[in-house]
XYZ file of C-alpha atoms in Angstrom:
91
model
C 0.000 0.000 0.000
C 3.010 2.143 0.910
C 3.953 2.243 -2.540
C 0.774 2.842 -3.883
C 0.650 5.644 -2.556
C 4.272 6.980 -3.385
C 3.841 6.270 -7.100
C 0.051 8.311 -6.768
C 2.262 11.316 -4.916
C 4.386 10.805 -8.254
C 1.807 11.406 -10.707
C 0.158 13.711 -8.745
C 3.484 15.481 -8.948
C 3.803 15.818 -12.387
C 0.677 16.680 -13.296
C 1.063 19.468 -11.194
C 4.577 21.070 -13.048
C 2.559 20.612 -15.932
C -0.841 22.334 -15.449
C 1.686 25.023 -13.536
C 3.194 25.992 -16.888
C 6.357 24.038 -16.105
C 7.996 22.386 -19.368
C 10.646 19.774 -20.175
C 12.614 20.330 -23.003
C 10.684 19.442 -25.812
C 11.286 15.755 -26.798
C 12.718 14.823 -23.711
C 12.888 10.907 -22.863
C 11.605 10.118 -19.382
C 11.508 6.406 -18.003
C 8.543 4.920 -16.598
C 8.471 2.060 -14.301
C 4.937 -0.218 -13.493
C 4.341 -3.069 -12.300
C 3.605 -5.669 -14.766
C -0.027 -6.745 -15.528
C -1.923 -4.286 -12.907
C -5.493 -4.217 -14.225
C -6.851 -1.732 -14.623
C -4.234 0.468 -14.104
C -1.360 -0.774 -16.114
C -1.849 -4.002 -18.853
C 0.550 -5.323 -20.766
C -0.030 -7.278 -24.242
C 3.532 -9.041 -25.594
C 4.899 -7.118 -28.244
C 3.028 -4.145 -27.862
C 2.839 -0.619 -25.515
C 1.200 -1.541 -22.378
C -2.008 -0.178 -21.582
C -4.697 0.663 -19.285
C -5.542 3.806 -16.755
C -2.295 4.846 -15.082
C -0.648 4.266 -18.712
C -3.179 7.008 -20.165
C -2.969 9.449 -17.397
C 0.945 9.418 -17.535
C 0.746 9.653 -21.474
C -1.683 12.943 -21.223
C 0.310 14.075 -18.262
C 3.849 13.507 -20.353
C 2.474 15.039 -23.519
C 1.443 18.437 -22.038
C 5.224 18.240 -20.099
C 7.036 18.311 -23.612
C 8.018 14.549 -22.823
C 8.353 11.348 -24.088
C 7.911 8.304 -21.889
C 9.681 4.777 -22.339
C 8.063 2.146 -20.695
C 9.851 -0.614 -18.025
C 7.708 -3.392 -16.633
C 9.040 -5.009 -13.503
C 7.156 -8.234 -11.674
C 6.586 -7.052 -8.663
C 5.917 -3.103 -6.631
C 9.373 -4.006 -4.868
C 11.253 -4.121 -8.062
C 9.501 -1.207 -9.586
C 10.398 0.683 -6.892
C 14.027 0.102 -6.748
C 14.289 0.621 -10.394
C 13.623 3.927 -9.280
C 16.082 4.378 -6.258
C 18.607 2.995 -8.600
C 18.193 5.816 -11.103
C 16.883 2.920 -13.673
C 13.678 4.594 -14.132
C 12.587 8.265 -13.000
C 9.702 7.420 -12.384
């Protein structure tokens, strides 16, 4: 639950730089980290982008930020997380 709610002070985060006018250089490449297979909040189908309501959100979010986002999928919340300690993801 812990990190539930660290990844939704995340978001909620970056959604607010961006509706406060802040911008990332345009075409910037941000890393995203979710845990795979999270319905309905992240889905992933082999071969293709993953899916599903936190994947939206961060795309709208990323888009009015000037940003790009690659997607990671870990197997569990505890590898997602350190992904992100470890500077493998940013967020």
């Amino acid at each position: 639950m812990r990190d539930m709610v660290r990844a939704l002070r995340i978001g909620v985060a970056l959604v607010l730089a961006c509706l406060s006018g802040a911008r990332a250089e345009d075409g910037a490449v941000i890393t995203a980290v979710y845990p795979r297979n999270f319905p309905p909040h992240y889905i992933e189908h082999p071969g293709q982008e993953p899916t599903g309501f936190a994947i939206d959100v961060m795309n709208a979010v990323a888009k009015r930020g000037g940003l790009t986002v690659r997607y990671v999928a870990k197997d569990t919340w505890t590898q997602a997380q350190n992904a992100i300690k470890s500077g493998e993801a940013d967020v």
